[in-house]
mmCIF file of C-alpha atoms in Angstrom:
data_model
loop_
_atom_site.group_PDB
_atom_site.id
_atom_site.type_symbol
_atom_site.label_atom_id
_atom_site.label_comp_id
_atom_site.label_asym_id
_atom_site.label_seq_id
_atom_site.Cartn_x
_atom_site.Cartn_y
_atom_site.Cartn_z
ATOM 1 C CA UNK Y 1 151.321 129.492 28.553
ATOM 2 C CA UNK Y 2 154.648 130.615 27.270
ATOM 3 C CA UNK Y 3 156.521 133.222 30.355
ATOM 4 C CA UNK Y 4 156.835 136.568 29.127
ATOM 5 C CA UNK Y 5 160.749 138.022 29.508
ATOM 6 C CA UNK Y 6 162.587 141.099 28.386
ATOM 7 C CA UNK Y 7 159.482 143.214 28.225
ATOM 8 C CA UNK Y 8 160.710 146.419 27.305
ATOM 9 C CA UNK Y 9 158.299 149.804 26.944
ATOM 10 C CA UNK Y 10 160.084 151.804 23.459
ATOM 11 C CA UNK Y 11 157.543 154.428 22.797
ATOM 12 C CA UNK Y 12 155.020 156.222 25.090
ATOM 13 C CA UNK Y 13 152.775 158.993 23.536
ATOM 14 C CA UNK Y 14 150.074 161.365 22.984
ATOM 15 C CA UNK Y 15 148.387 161.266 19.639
ATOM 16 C CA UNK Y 16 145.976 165.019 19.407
ATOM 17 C CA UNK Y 17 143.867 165.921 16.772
ATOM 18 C CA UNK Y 18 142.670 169.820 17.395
ATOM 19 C CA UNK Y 19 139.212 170.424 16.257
ATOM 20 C CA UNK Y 20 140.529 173.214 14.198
ATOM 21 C CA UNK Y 21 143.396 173.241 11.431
ATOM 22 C CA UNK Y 22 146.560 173.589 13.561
ATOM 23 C CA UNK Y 23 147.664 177.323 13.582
ATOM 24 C CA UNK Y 24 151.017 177.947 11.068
ATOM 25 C CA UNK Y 25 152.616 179.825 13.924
ATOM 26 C CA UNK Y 26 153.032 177.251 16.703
ATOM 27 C CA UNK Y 27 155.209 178.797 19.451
ATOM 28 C CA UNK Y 28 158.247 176.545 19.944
ATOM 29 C CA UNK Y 29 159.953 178.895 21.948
ATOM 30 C CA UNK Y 30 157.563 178.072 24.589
ATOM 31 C CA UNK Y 31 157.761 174.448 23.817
ATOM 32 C CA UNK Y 32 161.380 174.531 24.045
ATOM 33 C CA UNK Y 33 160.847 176.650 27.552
ATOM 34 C CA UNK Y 34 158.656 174.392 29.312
ATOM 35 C CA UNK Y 35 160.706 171.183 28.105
ATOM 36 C CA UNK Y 36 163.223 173.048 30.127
ATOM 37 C CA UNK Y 37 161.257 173.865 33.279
ATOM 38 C CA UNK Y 38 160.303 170.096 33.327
ATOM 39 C CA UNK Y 39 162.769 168.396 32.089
ATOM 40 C CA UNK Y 40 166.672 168.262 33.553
ATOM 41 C CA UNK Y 41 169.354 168.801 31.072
ATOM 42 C CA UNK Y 42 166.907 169.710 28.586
ATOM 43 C CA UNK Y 43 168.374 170.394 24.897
ATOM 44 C CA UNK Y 44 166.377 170.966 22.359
ATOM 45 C CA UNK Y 45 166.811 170.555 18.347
ATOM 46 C CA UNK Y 46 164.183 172.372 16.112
ATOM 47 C CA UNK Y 47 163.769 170.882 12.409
ATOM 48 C CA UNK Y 48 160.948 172.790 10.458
ATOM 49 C CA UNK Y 49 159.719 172.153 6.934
ATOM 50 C CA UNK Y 50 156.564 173.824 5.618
ATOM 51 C CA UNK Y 51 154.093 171.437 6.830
ATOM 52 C CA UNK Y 52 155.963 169.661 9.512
ATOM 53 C CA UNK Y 53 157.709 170.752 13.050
ATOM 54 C CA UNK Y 54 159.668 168.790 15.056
ATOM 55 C CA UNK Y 55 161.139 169.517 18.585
ATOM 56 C CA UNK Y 56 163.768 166.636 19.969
ATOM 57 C CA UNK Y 57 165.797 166.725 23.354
ATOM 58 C CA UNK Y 58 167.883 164.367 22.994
ATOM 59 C CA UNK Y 59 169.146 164.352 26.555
ATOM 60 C CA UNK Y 60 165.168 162.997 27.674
ATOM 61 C CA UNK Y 61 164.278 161.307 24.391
ATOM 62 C CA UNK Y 62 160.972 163.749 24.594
ATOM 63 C CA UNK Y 63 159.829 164.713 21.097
ATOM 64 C CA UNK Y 64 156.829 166.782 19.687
ATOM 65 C CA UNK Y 65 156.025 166.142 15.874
ATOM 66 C CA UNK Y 66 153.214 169.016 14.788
ATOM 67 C CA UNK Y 67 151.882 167.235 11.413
ATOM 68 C CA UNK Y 68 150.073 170.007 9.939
ATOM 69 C CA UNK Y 69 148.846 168.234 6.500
ATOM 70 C CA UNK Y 70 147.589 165.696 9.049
ATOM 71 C CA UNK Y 71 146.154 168.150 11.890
ATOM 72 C CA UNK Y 72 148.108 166.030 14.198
ATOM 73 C CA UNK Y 73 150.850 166.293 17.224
ATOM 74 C CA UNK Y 74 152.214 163.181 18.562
ATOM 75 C CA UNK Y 75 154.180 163.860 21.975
ATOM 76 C CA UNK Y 76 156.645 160.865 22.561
ATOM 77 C CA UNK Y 77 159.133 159.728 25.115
ATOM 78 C CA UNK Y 78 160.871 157.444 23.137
ATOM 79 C CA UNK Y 79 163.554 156.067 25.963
ATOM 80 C CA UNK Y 80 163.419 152.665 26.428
ATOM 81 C CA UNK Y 81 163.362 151.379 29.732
ATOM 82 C CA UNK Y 82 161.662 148.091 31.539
ATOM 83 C CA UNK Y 83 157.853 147.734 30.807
ATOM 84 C CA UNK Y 84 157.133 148.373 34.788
ATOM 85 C CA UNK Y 85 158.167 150.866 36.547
ATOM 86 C CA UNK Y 86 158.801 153.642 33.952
ATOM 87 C CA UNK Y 87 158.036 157.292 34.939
ATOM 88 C CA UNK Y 88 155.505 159.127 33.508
ATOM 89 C CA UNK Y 89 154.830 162.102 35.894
ATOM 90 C CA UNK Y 90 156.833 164.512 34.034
ATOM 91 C CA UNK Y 91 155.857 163.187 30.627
ATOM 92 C CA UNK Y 92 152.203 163.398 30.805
ATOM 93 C CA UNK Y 93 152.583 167.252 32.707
ATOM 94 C CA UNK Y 94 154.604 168.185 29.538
ATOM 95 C CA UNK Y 95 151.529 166.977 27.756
ATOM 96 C CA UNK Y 96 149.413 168.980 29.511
ATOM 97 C CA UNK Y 97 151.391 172.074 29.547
ATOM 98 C CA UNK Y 98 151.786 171.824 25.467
ATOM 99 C CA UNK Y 99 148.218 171.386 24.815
ATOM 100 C CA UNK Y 100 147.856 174.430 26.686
ATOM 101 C CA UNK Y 101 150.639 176.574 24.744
ATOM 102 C CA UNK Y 102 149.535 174.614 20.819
ATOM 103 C CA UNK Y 103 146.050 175.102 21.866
ATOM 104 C CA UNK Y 104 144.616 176.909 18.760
ATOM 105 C CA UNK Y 105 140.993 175.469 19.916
ATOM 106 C CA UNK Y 106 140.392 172.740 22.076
ATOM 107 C CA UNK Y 107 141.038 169.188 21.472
ATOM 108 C CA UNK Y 108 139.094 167.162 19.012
ATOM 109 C CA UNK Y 109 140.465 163.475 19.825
ATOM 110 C CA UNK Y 110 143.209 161.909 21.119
ATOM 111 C CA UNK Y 111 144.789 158.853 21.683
ATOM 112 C CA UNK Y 112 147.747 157.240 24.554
ATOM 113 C CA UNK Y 113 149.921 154.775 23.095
ATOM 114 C CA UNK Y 114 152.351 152.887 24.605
ATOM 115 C CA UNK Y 115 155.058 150.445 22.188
ATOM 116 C CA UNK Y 116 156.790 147.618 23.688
ATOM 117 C CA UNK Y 117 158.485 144.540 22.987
ATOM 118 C CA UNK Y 118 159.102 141.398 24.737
ATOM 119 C CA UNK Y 119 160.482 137.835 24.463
ATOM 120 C CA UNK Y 120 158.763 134.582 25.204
ATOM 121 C CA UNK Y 121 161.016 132.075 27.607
ATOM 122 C CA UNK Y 122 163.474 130.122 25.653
ATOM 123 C CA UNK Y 123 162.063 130.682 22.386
ATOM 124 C CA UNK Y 124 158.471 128.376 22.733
ATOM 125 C CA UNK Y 125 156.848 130.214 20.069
ATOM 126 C CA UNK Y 126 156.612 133.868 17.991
ATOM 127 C CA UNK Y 127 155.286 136.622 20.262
ATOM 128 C CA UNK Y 128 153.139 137.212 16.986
ATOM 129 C CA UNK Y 129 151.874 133.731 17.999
ATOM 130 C CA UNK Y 130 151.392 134.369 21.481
ATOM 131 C CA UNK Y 131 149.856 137.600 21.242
ATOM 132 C CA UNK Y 132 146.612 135.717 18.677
ATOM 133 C CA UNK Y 133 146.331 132.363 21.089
ATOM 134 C CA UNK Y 134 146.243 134.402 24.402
ATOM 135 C CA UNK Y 135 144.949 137.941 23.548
ATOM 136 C CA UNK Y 136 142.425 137.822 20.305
ATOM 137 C CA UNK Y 137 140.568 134.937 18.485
ATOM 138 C CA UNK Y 138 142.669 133.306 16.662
ATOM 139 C CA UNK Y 139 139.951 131.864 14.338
ATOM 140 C CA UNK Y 140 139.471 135.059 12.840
ATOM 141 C CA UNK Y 141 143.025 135.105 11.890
ATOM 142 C CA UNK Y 142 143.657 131.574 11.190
ATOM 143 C CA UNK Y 143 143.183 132.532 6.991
ATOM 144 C CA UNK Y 144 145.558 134.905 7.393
ATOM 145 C CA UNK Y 145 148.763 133.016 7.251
ATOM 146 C CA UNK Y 146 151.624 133.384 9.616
ATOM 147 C CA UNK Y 147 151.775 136.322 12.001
ATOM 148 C CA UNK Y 148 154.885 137.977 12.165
ATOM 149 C CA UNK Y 149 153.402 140.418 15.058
ATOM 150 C CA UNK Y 150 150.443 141.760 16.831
ATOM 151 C CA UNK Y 151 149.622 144.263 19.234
ATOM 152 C CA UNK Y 152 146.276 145.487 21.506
ATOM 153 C CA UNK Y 153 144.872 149.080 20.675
ATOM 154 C CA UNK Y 154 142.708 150.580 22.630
ATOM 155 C CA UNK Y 155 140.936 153.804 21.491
ATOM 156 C CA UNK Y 156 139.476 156.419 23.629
ATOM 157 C CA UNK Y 157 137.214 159.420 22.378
ATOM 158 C CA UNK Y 158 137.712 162.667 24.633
ATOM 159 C CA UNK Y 159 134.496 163.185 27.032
ATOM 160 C CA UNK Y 160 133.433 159.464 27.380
ATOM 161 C CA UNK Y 161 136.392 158.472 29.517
#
């Protein structure tokens, strides 16, 4: 098997889905607040549109995306650091404190993802590649064509974890 190097974590977050429509009046001045308590050298930039909020500090790479067309927030930390190792303490308790401040009615689903890359020692074959021959079977994809990339999702539905 190929040797896995330069695995690099670029995107943890938390996917919600609120049971109800997601309130019009989200309180970002909260959100901003408790990225502050949290956070050191918190600064936050607020872009709103009609159907869309987003909250970015730049200074943590923390950002909260409220999708109301899609009754969605996504909560990211979008620094990219090695794949072991990275801290998530303060992350997820940001998560927990903004579901508590968004909460217009409890949480339908949700789901954790975390994006990374990597690189396969001196180039022995496409991480696409490696991903279907060590992770999936690889006859189902085999009439496919060439896979440029692949990745493992795992889905959890709130209550049965």
């Amino acid at each position: 098997m190929a040797k896995i190097i330069n695995h690099q974590t670029t995107q943890v977050n938390f996917t919600l889905i609120p049971r109800k429509p997601i309130n019009v009046d989200v309180d970002t001045t909260k959100l901003k607040a408790k990225l502050s308590d949290i956070f050191e050298n918190s600064k936050t930039i607020l872009t709103q549109f009609p159907e869309i909020v987003i909250l970015f500090d730049p200074n943590n790479q923390i950002s909260i995306n409220i999708l109301r067309d899609q009754n969605r927030i996504i909560i990211a930390n979008n620094t990219v650091t090695p794949y072991s190792g990275r801290p998530l303490e303060s992350f997820f308790k940001f998560v927990k404190e903004a579901v508590d401040i968004i909460d217009n009615n409890e949480i339908k689903d949700y789901g954790f993802n975390i994006l990374s890359n990597f690189d396969l020692e001196n180039g022995t074959m496409d991480s696409g590649d490696f991903v279907k021959e060590n992770y999936i079977k690889k006859e189902k994809f085999d009439t496919l064509g060439t896979l440029k990339s692949a990745g493992l999702k795992v889905v959890y539905e709130k209550g049965y974890c």
